[in-house]
Coordinates of C-alpha atoms in Angstrom, one line a residue:
R1 CA 0.0 0.0 0.0
G2 CA 2.8 2.4 0.9
L3 CA 4.5 1.7 -2.5
V4 CA 1.2 2.2 -4.4
V5 CA 0.5 5.5 -2.7
A6 CA 4.0 6.8 -3.3
I7 CA 3.8 5.9 -7.0
L8 CA 0.4 7.7 -7.2
I9 CA 1.8 10.9 -5.5
Y10 CA 4.9 10.9 -7.7
S11 CA 3.0 10.3 -10.9
T12 CA 0.4 13.0 -10.2
S13 CA 2.8 15.6 -8.6
G14 CA 2.9 17.6 -11.8
I15 CA -0.9 17.7 -12.1
I16 CA -1.3 18.7 -8.5
A17 CA 1.3 21.5 -8.8
T18 CA -0.5 22.8 -11.9
I19 CA -3.9 22.8 -10.2
F20 CA -2.5 24.8 -7.3
K21 CA -0.7 27.2 -9.6
T22 CA 2.7 26.2 -8.2
P23 CA 4.5 24.3 -11.0
D24 CA 7.9 25.4 -9.6
L25 CA 7.1 23.4 -6.4
Q26 CA 6.5 20.1 -8.0
W27 CA 9.6 18.8 -6.3
A28 CA 7.9 19.4 -2.9
Y29 CA 5.1 16.9 -3.7
Q30 CA 7.7 14.4 -4.9
I31 CA 9.7 14.6 -1.7
L32 CA 6.5 13.6 0.2
I33 CA 6.5 10.2 -1.5
V34 CA 8.9 9.0 1.2
V35 CA 6.2 9.5 3.9
P36 CA 3.9 6.5 2.8
L37 CA 7.0 4.4 2.1
I38 CA 8.3 5.0 5.7
K39 CA 4.9 4.4 7.3
A40 CA 4.6 1.1 5.5
F41 CA 7.1 -0.3 8.0
T42 CA 5.0 0.6 11.0
H43 CA 4.6 -2.2 13.5
M44 CA 0.9 -2.7 14.0
N45 CA 1.1 -4.3 17.4
Y46 CA -0.2 -1.1 19.0
K47 CA -3.5 -1.7 17.1
Q48 CA -3.7 -5.4 18.0
V49 CA -3.6 -4.7 21.8
Q50 CA -6.7 -2.5 21.4
R51 CA -8.7 -5.7 21.5
D52 CA -8.0 -5.8 25.2
Y53 CA -8.8 -2.1 25.6
N54 CA -5.1 -1.2 25.7
Y55 CA -4.8 2.3 24.1
K56 CA -1.6 3.4 25.8
K57 CA 0.6 2.3 23.0
E58 CA -1.4 4.1 20.4
M59 CA -1.2 7.2 22.5
W60 CA 2.6 7.1 22.5
V61 CA 2.9 6.2 18.8
E62 CA 0.5 8.9 17.7
T63 CA 1.4 11.8 20.1
I64 CA 5.2 11.6 20.6
P65 CA 6.1 12.2 16.9
Q66 CA 3.8 15.1 16.8
I67 CA 5.1 16.6 20.0
V68 CA 8.7 16.2 18.7
T69 CA 8.0 18.0 15.4
L70 CA 6.0 20.7 17.1
L71 CA 8.9 21.5 19.5
L72 CA 11.3 21.5 16.5
I73 CA 9.3 23.8 14.2
Y74 CA 10.1 27.1 15.9
P75 CA 13.9 26.7 16.4
V76 CA 14.3 25.1 12.9
F77 CA 12.5 28.0 11.2
L78 CA 14.5 30.5 13.2
L79 CA 17.6 29.0 11.6
D80 CA 16.2 28.7 8.1
S81 CA 12.7 29.6 7.0
S82 CA 13.0 27.4 3.8
P83 CA 9.8 25.3 3.2
V84 CA 12.1 22.4 2.5
L85 CA 12.8 22.1 6.2
G86 CA 9.1 21.9 6.9
L87 CA 8.8 19.0 4.5
W88 CA 11.7 17.2 6.1
L89 CA 10.0 17.7 9.5
V90 CA 7.0 15.8 8.2
V91 CA 9.4 13.0 7.1
L92 CA 11.0 13.1 10.6
Q93 CA 7.5 12.7 12.1
S94 CA 6.9 9.6 10.1
I95 CA 10.3 8.1 11.0
S96 CA 9.6 8.8 14.7
M97 CA 6.2 7.1 14.5
V98 CA 7.7 3.9 12.9
L99 CA 10.6 3.7 15.5
I100 CA 8.3 4.1 18.5
S101 CA 5.9 1.5 17.1
H102 CA 8.7 -1.0 17.0
L103 CA 10.1 0.0 20.4
L104 CA 6.7 -0.6 22.1
A105 CA 5.9 -3.8 20.1
E106 CA 5.6 -7.1 22.0
S107 CA 5.8 -9.4 19.0
K108 CA 8.5 -9.9 16.4
Y109 CA 8.3 -7.9 13.1
N110 CA 8.6 -9.9 10.0
I111 CA 8.2 -9.2 6.3
N112 CA 6.8 -12.1 4.3
F113 CA 5.5 -12.5 0.8
N114 CA 2.3 -14.7 1.1
T115 CA 0.5 -15.0 -2.3
Q116 CA -2.7 -16.5 -0.7
L117 CA -2.9 -13.8 1.9
I118 CA -2.4 -11.1 -0.7
K119 CA -5.2 -12.6 -2.7
E120 CA -7.5 -12.6 0.2
V121 CA -6.6 -9.0 1.1
L122 CA -7.3 -7.9 -2.5
I123 CA -10.6 -9.7 -2.6
F124 CA -11.7 -8.2 0.7
G125 CA -10.2 -4.8 0.3
G126 CA -11.0 -4.3 -3.4
P127 CA -14.3 -2.6 -2.9
L128 CA -12.8 -0.5 -0.1
V129 CA -10.3 1.0 -2.6
L130 CA -13.2 2.5 -4.6
S131 CA -14.8 3.7 -1.4
G132 CA -11.4 5.3 -0.3
L133 CA -11.0 7.1 -3.6
L134 CA -14.5 8.5 -3.4
M135 CA -13.9 9.6 0.2
F136 CA -10.7 11.2 -0.8
F137 CA -12.3 13.3 -3.6
S138 CA -15.3 14.1 -1.4
I139 CA -13.0 15.5 1.3
Q140 CA -10.2 17.0 -0.8
G141 CA -12.0 17.8 -4.0
D142 CA -13.1 21.2 -2.7
R143 CA -9.5 22.2 -2.2
F144 CA -8.6 21.3 -5.7
L145 CA -11.4 23.4 -7.0
I146 CA -10.7 26.4 -4.8
G147 CA -6.9 26.1 -5.5
Y148 CA -7.5 26.2 -9.2
Y149 CA -10.2 28.9 -9.4
Y150 CA -9.3 31.2 -6.6
S151 CA -6.2 33.1 -5.4
A152 CA -3.5 31.8 -3.2
Y153 CA -4.8 34.0 -0.3
E154 CA -8.4 32.7 -0.6
F155 CA -7.1 29.1 -0.8
G156 CA -4.9 29.7 2.2
V157 CA -7.8 31.0 4.3
F158 CA -10.1 28.1 3.2
S159 CA -7.4 25.5 3.9
A160 CA -6.6 26.9 7.4
I161 CA -10.2 26.8 8.5
A162 CA -10.8 23.4 6.8
L163 CA -7.7 22.0 8.5
L164 CA -8.9 23.1 11.9
V165 CA -12.3 21.5 11.4
L166 CA -11.2 18.4 9.7
N167 CA -8.4 17.7 12.2
A168 CA -10.8 18.1 15.1
S169 CA -13.4 15.8 13.5
N170 CA -10.7 13.2 12.5
A171 CA -9.3 13.2 16.1
L172 CA -12.8 12.6 17.5
A173 CA -13.4 9.9 14.9
K174 CA -10.2 8.1 15.8
F175 CA -10.9 8.4 19.5
S176 CA -14.5 7.2 19.2
T177 CA -13.6 4.3 16.9
S178 CA -10.9 3.1 19.2
L179 CA -13.2 3.4 22.3
M180 CA -16.4 2.0 20.9
L181 CA -15.4 -0.5 18.2
P182 CA -14.4 -3.3 20.6
P183 CA -17.6 -3.2 22.8
L184 CA -19.7 -3.0 19.7
A185 CA -17.9 -5.9 18.1
K186 CA -18.2 -8.1 21.2
S187 CA -21.9 -7.3 21.9
E188 CA -25.0 -8.9 20.4
G189 CA -28.7 -8.3 20.4
G190 CA -29.9 -6.1 23.2
D191 CA -26.4 -5.4 24.4
F192 CA -25.5 -4.1 21.0
N193 CA -28.5 -1.8 20.9
R194 CA -27.7 -0.5 24.4
V195 CA -24.0 0.2 23.5
F196 CA -25.0 1.8 20.1
N197 CA -27.7 4.0 21.7
Y198 CA -25.2 5.2 24.3
F199 CA -22.6 5.9 21.6
T200 CA -25.2 7.8 19.5
A201 CA -26.4 9.9 22.4
S202 CA -22.8 10.8 23.4
I203 CA -21.9 11.9 19.8
I204 CA -25.1 14.0 19.5
A205 CA -24.2 15.8 22.8
I206 CA -20.6 16.4 21.6
A207 CA -21.9 17.6 18.2
L208 CA -24.3 20.1 19.7
V209 CA -21.7 21.5 22.2
S210 CA -18.8 21.7 19.7
G211 CA -21.1 23.1 16.9
F212 CA -22.2 26.0 19.1
F213 CA -18.6 26.6 20.2
L214 CA -17.4 26.8 16.6
L215 CA -20.4 28.9 15.6
F216 CA -19.9 31.6 18.3
L217 CA -16.2 31.3 19.1
G218 CA -14.8 29.9 15.9
E219 CA -13.6 33.3 14.6
W220 CA -11.8 34.0 17.9
V221 CA -10.0 30.6 17.7
I222 CA -9.0 31.2 14.1
A223 CA -7.7 34.7 14.9
L224 CA -5.7 33.2 17.9
L225 CA -4.2 30.5 15.8
Y226 CA -3.7 32.1 12.4
G227 CA -4.3 35.8 12.8
E228 CA -7.1 38.2 11.9
N229 CA -6.3 38.0 8.2
Y230 CA -7.7 34.5 8.1
I231 CA -11.2 35.6 9.2
I232 CA -13.9 35.7 6.5
S233 CA -17.4 36.4 7.7
G234 CA -19.8 33.5 7.4
L235 CA -17.2 30.9 6.5
T236 CA -16.8 29.8 10.1
G237 CA -20.5 29.2 10.5
A238 CA -20.5 27.0 7.4
F239 CA -17.6 24.9 8.7
S240 CA -19.3 24.5 12.1
L241 CA -22.3 22.9 10.2
L242 CA -19.8 20.7 8.3
F243 CA -18.2 19.6 11.5
V244 CA -21.5 18.7 13.1
A245 CA -22.5 16.8 10.0
R246 CA -19.2 14.8 9.9
I247 CA -19.3 13.6 13.5
M248 CA -23.0 12.8 13.5
R249 CA -22.2 9.9 11.1
F250 CA -19.6 8.3 13.4
P251 CA -22.0 5.9 15.3
V252 CA -23.4 4.3 12.1
T253 CA -20.0 4.0 10.6
V254 CA -18.4 2.4 13.6
A255 CA -21.4 0.1 14.0
A256 CA -21.1 -1.0 10.4
I257 CA -17.4 -1.8 10.8
S258 CA -18.1 -3.8 14.0

């Protein structure tokens, strides 16, 4: 998967650079192919132990690399503000994630070529590839359109707010999936309905509270994080509705996976 993603990024780097009106930065997209290649060697033991409700390993694997790169951003850019260093910090984050996953693993890491297993994975995951592509274009398609038809400033404002909303919803999605998938998978009949109803009620409460927060305080948060130049009247309200809509589908999605 890492190799396929890297090939796709490299082969489409010129198209992406043209869409965003940055043909001179095609090399930046090509550098990023090393990220999926590096992450392909992640030890997945931290996911396996979640069957026993052990989420400590995932916490360390996910948070430590981000903390390390966050602490390095400011001193690195004081030395050199080149965007190349920012790209290599992303690469460093991937390397840190892989290393920590191996350090915390309880089982041995092996790389094997199993034709039968690959066949089963392709048969099972084939439909998910189409679903993943559709999901990618539904989430990222608006950025391609805005990057192509609007100015760099307008695209920057849109991307900053979208990044804030999408990261928050993705973090909540990962947390809720890790927390609720095991009990949903293990429960049946009435127990399943009870767990699902509890999950749904919790998500609705979170959606209402966070939606109102973004609606009334979203512009203040954006100004605090990015500056007042990134505030466009009405855009924050639209993204608050998007955030609520995204997280309201979590219970059904997790239940379907279980």
